[in-house]
Short mmCIF file of C-alpha atoms and ligand atoms in Angstrom, two decimals:
data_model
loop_
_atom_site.label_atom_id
_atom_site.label_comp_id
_atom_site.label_asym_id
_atom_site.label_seq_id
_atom_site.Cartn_x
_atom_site.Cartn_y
_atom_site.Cartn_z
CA UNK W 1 -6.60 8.01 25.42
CA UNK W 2 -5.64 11.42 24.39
CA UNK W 3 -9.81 13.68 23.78
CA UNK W 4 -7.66 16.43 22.37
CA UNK W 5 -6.15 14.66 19.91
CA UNK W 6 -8.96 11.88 19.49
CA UNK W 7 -11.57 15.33 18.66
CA UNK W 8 -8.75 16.75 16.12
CA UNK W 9 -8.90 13.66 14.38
CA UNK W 10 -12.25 13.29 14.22
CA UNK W 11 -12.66 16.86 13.24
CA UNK W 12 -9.77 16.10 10.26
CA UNK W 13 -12.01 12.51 9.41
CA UNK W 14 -15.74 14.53 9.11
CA UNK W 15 -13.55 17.31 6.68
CA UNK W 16 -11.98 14.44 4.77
CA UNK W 17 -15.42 12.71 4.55
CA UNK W 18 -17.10 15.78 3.44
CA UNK W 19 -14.51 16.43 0.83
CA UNK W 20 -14.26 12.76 -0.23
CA UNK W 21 -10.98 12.38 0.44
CA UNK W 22 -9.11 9.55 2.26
CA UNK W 23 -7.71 9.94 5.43
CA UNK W 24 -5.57 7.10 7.22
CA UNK W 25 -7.61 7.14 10.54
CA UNK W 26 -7.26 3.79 12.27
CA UNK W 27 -4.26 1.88 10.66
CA UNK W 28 -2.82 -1.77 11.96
CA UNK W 29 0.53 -2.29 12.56
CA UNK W 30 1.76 -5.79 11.59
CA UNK W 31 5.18 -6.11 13.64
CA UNK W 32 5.91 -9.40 12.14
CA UNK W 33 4.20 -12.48 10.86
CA UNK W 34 5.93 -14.76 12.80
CA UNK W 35 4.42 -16.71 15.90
CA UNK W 36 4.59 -19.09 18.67
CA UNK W 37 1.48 -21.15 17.76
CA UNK W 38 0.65 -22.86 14.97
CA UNK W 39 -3.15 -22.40 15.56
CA UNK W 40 -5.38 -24.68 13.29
CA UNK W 41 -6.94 -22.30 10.77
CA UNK W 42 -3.97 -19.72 10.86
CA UNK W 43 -1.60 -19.89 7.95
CA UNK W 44 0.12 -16.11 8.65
CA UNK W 45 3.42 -17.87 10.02
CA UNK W 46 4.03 -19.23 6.92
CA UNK W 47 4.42 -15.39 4.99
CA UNK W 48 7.32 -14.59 7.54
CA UNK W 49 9.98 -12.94 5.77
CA UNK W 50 11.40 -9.04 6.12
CA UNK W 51 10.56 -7.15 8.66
CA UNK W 52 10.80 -3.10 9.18
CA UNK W 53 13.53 -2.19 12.03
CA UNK W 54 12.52 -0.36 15.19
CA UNK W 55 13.07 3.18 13.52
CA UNK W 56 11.56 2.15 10.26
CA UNK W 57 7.93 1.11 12.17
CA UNK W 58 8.58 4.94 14.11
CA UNK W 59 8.76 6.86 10.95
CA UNK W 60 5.63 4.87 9.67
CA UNK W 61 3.93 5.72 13.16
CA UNK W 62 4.91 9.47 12.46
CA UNK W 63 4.03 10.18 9.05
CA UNK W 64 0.76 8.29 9.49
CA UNK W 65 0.09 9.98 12.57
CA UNK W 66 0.62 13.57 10.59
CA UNK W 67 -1.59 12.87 7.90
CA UNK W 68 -4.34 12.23 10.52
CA UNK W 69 -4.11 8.51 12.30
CA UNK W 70 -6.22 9.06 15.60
CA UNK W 71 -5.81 4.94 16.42
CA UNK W 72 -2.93 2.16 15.53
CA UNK W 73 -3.19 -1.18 16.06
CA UNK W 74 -1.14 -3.89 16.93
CA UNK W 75 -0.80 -7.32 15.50
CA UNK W 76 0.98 -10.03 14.24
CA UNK W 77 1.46 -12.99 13.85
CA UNK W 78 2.23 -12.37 17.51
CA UNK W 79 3.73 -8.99 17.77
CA UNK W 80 5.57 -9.65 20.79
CA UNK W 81 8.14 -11.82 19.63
CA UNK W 82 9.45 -8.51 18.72
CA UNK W 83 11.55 -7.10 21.16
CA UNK W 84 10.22 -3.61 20.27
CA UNK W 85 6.92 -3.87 20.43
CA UNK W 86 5.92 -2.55 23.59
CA UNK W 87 8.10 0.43 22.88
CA UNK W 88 6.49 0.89 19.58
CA UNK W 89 3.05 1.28 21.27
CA UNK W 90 4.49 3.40 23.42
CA UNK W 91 5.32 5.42 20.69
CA UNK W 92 1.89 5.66 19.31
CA UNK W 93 0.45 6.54 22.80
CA UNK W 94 3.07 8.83 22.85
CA UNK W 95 2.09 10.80 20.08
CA UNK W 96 -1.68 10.69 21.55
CA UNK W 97 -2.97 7.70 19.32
CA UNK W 98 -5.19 5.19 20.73
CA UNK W 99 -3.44 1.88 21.37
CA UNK W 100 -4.61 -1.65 21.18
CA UNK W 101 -3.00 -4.81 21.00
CA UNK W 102 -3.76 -8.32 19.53
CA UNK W 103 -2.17 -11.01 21.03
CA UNK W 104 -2.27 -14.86 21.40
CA UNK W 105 -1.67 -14.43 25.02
CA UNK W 106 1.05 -16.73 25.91
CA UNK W 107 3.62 -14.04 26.36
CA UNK W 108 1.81 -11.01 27.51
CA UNK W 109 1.23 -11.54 31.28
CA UNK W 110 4.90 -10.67 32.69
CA UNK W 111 4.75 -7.87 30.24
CA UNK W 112 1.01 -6.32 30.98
CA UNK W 113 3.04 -3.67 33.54
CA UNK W 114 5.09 -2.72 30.77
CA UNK W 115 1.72 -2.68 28.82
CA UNK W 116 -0.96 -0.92 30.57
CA UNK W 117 0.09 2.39 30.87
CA UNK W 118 0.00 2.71 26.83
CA UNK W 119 -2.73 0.68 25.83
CA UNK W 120 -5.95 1.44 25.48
CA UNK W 121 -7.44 -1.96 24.67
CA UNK W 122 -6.18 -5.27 25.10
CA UNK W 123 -7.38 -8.02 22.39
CA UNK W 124 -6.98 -11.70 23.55
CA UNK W 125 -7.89 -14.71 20.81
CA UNK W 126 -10.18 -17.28 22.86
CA UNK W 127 -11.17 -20.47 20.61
CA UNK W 128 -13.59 -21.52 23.64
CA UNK W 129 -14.02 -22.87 26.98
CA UNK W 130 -10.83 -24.80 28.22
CA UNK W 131 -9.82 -27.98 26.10
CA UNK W 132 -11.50 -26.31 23.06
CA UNK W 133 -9.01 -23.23 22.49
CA UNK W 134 -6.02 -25.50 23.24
CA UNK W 135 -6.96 -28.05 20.24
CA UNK W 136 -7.20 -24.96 18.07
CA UNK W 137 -4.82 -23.50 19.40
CA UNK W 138 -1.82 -24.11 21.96
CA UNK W 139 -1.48 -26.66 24.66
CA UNK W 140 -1.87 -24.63 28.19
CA UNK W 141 -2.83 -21.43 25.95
CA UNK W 142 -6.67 -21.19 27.88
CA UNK W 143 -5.29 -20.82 31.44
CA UNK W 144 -2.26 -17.98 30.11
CA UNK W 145 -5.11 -16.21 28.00
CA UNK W 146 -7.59 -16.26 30.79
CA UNK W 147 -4.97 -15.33 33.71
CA UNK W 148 -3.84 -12.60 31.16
CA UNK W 149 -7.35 -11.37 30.56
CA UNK W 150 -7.94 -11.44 34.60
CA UNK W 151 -4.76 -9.06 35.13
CA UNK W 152 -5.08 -6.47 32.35
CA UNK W 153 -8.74 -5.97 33.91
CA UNK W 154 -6.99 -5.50 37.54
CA UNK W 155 -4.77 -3.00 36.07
CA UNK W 156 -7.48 -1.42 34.62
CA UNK W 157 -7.23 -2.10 31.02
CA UNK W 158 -10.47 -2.43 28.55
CA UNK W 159 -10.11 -5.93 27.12
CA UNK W 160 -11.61 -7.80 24.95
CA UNK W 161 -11.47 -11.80 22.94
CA UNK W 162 -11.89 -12.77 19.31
CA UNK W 163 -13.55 -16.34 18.90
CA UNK W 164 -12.45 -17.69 15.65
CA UNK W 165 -15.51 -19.84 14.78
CA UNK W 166 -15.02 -22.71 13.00
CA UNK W 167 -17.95 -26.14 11.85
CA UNK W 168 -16.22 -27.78 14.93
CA UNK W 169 -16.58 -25.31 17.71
CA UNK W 170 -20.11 -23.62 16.92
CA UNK W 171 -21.09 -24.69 20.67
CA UNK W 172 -18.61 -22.32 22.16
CA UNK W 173 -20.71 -19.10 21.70
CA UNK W 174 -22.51 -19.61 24.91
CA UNK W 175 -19.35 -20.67 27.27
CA UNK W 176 -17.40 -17.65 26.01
CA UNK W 177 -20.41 -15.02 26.93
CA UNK W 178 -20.72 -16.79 30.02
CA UNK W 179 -16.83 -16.49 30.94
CA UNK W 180 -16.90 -13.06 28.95
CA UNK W 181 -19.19 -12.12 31.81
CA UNK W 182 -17.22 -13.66 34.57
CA UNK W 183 -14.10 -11.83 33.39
CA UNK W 184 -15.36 -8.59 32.17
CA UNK W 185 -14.42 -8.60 28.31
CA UNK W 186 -15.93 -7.69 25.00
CA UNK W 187 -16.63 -11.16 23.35
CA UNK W 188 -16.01 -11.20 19.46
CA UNK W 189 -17.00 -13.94 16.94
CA UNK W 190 -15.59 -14.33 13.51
CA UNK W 191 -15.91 -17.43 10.72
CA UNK W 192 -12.67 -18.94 9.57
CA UNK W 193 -11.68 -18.13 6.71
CA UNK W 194 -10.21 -20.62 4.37
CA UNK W 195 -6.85 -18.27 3.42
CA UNK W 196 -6.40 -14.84 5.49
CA UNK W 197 -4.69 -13.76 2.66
CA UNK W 198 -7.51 -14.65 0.19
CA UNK W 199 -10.49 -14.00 0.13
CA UNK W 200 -11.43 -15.40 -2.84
CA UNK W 201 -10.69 -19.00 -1.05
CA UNK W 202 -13.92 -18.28 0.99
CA UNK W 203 -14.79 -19.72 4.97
CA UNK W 204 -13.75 -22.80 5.90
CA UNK W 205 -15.00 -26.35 5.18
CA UNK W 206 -18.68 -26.25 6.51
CA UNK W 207 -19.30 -22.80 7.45
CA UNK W 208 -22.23 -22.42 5.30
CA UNK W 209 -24.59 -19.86 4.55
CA UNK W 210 -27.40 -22.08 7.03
CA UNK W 211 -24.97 -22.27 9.88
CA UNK W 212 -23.83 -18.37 9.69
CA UNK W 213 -27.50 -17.14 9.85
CA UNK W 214 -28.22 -19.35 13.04
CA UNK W 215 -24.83 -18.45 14.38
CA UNK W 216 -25.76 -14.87 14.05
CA UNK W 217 -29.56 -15.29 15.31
CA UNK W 218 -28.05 -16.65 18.57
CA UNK W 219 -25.81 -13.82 18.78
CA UNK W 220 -28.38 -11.15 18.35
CA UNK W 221 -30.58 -12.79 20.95
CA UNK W 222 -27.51 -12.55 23.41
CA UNK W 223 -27.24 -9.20 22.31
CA UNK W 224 -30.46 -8.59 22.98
CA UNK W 225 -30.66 -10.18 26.71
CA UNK W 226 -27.77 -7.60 27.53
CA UNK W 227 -24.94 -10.07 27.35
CA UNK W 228 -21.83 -9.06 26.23
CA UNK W 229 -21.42 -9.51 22.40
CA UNK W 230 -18.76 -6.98 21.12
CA UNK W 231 -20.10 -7.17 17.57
CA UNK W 232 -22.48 -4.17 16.76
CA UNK W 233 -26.54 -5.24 14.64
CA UNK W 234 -24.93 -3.88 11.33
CA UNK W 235 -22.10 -6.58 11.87
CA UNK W 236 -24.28 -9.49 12.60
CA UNK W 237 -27.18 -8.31 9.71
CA UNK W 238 -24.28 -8.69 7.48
CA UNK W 239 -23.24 -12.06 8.47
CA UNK W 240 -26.34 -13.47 8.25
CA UNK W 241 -26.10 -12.57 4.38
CA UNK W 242 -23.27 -14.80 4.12
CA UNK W 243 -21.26 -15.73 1.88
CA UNK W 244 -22.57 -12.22 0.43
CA UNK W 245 -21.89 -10.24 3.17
CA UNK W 246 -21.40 -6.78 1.63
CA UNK W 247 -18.74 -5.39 -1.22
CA UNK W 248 -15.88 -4.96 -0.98
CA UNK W 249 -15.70 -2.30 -3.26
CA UNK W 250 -17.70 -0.05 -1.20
CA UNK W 251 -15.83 -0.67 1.94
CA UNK W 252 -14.12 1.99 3.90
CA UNK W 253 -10.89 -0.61 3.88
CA UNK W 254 -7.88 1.95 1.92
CA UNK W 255 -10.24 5.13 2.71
CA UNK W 256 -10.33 5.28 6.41
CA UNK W 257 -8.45 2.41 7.75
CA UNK W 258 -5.66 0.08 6.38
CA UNK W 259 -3.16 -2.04 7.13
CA UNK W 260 1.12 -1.86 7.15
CA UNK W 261 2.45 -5.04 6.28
CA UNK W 262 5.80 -6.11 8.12
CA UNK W 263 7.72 -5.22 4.98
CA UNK W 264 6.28 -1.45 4.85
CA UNK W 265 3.60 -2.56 2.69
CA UNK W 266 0.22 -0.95 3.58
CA UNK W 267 -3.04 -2.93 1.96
CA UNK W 268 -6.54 -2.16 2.57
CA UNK W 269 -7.40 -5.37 4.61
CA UNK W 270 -5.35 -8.78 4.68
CA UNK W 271 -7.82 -10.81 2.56
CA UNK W 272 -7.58 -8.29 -0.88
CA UNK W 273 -4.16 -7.79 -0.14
CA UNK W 274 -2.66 -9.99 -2.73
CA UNK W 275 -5.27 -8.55 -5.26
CA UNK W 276 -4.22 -4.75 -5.10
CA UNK W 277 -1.32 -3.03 -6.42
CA UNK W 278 1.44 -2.84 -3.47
CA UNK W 279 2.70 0.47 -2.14
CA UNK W 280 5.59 0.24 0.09
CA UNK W 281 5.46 2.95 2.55
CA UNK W 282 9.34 3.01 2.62
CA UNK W 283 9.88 3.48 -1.14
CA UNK W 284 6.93 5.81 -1.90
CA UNK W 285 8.06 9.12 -2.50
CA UNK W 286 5.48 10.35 -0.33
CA UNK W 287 6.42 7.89 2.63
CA UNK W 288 4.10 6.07 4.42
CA UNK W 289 1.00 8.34 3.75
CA UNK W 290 1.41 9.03 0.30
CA UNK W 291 1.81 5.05 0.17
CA UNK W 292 -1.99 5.40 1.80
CA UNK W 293 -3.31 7.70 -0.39
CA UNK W 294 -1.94 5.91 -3.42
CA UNK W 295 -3.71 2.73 -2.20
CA UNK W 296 -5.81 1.09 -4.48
CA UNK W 297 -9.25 0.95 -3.31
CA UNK W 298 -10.43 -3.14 -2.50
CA UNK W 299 -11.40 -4.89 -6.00
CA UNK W 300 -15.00 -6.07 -6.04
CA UNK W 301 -15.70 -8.82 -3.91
CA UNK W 302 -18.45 -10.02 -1.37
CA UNK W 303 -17.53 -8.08 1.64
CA UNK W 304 -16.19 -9.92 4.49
CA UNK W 305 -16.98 -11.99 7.95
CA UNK W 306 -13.61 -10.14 9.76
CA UNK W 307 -15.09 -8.57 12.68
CA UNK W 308 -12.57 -5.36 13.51
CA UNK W 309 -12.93 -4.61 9.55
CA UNK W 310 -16.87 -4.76 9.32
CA UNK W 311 -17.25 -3.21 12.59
CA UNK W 312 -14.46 -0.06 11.09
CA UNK W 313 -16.59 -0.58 7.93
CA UNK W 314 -19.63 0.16 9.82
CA UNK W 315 -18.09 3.11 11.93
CA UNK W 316 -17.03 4.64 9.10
CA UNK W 317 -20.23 4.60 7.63
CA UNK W 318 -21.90 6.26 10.02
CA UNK W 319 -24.13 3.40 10.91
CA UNK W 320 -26.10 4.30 13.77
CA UNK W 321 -25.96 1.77 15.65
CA UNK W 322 -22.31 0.45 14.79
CA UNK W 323 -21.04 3.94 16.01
CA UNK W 324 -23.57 3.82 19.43
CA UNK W 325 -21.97 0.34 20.13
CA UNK W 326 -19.10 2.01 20.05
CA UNK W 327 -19.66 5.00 22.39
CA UNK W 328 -21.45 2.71 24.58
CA UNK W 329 -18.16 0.65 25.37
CA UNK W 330 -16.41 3.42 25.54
CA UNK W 331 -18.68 4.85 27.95
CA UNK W 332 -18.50 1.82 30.04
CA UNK W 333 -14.91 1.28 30.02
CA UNK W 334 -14.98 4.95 31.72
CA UNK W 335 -17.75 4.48 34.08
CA UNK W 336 -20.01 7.56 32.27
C1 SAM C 401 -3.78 -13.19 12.98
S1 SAM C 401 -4.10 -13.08 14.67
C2 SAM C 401 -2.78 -12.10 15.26
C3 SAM C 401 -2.78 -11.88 16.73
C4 SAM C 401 -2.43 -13.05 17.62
N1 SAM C 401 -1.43 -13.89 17.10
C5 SAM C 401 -3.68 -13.84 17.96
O1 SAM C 401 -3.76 -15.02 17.72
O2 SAM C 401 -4.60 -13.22 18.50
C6 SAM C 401 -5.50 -11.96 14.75
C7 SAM C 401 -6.83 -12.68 14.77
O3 SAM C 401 -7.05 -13.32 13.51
C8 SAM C 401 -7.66 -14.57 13.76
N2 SAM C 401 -7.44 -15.45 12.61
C9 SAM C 401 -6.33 -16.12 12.27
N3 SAM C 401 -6.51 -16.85 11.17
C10 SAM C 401 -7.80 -16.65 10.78
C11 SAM C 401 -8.59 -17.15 9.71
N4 SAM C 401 -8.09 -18.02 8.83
N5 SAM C 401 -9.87 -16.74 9.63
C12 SAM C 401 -10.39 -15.86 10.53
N6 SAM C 401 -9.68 -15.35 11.56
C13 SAM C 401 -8.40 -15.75 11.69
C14 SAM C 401 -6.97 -15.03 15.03
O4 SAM C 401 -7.66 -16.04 15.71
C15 SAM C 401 -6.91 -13.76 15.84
O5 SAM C 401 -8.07 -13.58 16.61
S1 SF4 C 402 -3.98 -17.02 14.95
FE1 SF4 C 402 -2.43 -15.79 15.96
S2 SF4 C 402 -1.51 -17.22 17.44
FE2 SF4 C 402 -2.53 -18.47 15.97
S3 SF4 C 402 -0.94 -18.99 14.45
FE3 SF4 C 402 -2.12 -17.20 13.69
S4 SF4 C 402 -0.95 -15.47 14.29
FE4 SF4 C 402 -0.26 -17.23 15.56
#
């Protein structure tokens, strides 16, 4: 984690904000859609198609990283089926960016040595206790995700899990806080949603507006008993509005963060991305950030359940306690 360049940004961010100008501030990197698993909610494997080479993804890092980046992301599909991935993050750390990764977890543990010195935060899906995240997921897929969560904290790395909630696996909330305490990691919960690349499809079968406001009351009482929820109160307020969760067009999604397809596409979030005009990054005359700025901002829509957006949504708001959530992690990832 570079302060210099993390305060420059921020500085840039509060100038653009004031101004009301975008500024491409935390932007994920999809290195491919392709992927080992097949998990049981996750159609992204199925979009595969072209990919940006090594040098293409550099120049994307570059020019995003001049017009102001301060954070890039990295996901898939499962990004390390690429053979370049951990040299792309390198890149970005490189340049003074702070890193993360988002991974499935069945490849990452021979490569965490490779990994640690670049990343600032590792992201592991977890679908529940043991049996429960391999039916959603992968046979064998638990033990690799929870030996890989064990090392990156040994090496020192700030991790974290998404739970993708589904109606089947509502129970799991408790056994991931309790091995989320165990292990040391953030714990994340998001709903399903029916289409990642539609939001218009809506949650999954049986995620209904009852279910989401217990599901959040029971996360805002572990919140409350100190346990370690990642999700901030502005993120679980808005999913107990569900299915009306916010809008869309007043998210921060194409202002302040975005997303660069595989192809050099960039899109505000996955979910509006096949309901906005696309810019490709390579053949925009002003590259990759011009292919930003000339982002369309996210058509109305009900806001969303996707916990990094809402919680960048929230930061980038200035909510209070979304941004104090923040610092606080950060603060205890450094021992303050
Ligand atoms: C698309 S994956 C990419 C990274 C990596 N392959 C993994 O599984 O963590 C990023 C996150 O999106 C979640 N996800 C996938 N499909 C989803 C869906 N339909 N609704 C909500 N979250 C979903 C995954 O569980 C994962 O936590
Ligand atoms: S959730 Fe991740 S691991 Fe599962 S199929 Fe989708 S991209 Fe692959």
């Amino acid at each position: 984690l570079s302060w210099s360049r993390l305060a420059l940004s921020s500085s840039r961010l509060a100038l653009a904000k004031a101004r009301g100008r975008k500024l491409p501030f935390s932007i994920t990197f999809i290195l491919t859609h392709r992927c080992n698993f097949r998990c049981t909610y996750c159609a992204i494997p199925d979009a595969a198609g072209f990919e940006m080479s090594t040098v293409q993804f550099q120049r994307a890092i570059d020019e995003l990283a001049a017009a102001g980046m301060a954070r890039a992301s990295f996901s898939g599909g499962e990004a390390l089926l690429r053979a370049d991935a951990i040299d792309l993050i390198a890149y970005a750390h490189g340049l003074g960016l702070t890193t993360s990764l988002n991974t499935n977890g069945w490849l990452t543990l021979p490569l965490l040595d490779r990994l640690a010195p670049v990343l600032d935060m590792l992201v592991v899906s977890l679908d529940g206790p043991g049996e429960r995240h391999d039916g959603e997921r992968h046979p064998g897929s638990f033990e690799r995700a929870m030996a890989t969560l064990d090392a990156a904290r040994r090496k020192g790395l700030a991790t974290a899990t998404i739970t993708v909630l589904t109606a089947r696996n509502t129970e799991v909330i408790e056994p991931v806080l309790t091995l989320a305490e165990r292990h040391g990691f953030w714990a994340y919960f998001q709903p399903a949603y029916e289409d990642c690349f539609a939001q218009e499809a809506g949650l999954a079968p049986g995620l209904g507006p009852a279910l989401l406001a217990d599901l959040s009351a029971r996360l805002v009482q572990h919140r409350q008993l100190g346990r370690p929820v990642g999700a901030s109160p502005g993120y679980l307020r808005r999913l107990a509005r569900a299915p009306q969760f916010g809008d869309c067009s007043r998210c921060h999604a194409g202002r302040y963060f975005g997303t660069v397809m595989p192809d050099g596409v960039l899109v505000p979030c996955h979910l509006v991305s096949q309901r906005v005009a696309p810019v490709n990054g390579l053949s925009h005359p002003g590259g990759f950030a011009g292919a930003f700025h000339a982002l369309d901002a996210p058509p109305t829509g009900p806001g969303c359940a996707i916990s990094p957006y809402q919680e960048s949504d929230l930061i980038f708001g200035l909510d209070p306690d979304a941004v104090a959530a923040a610092l606080r992690k950060l603060g205890r990832e450094l021992r303050w």
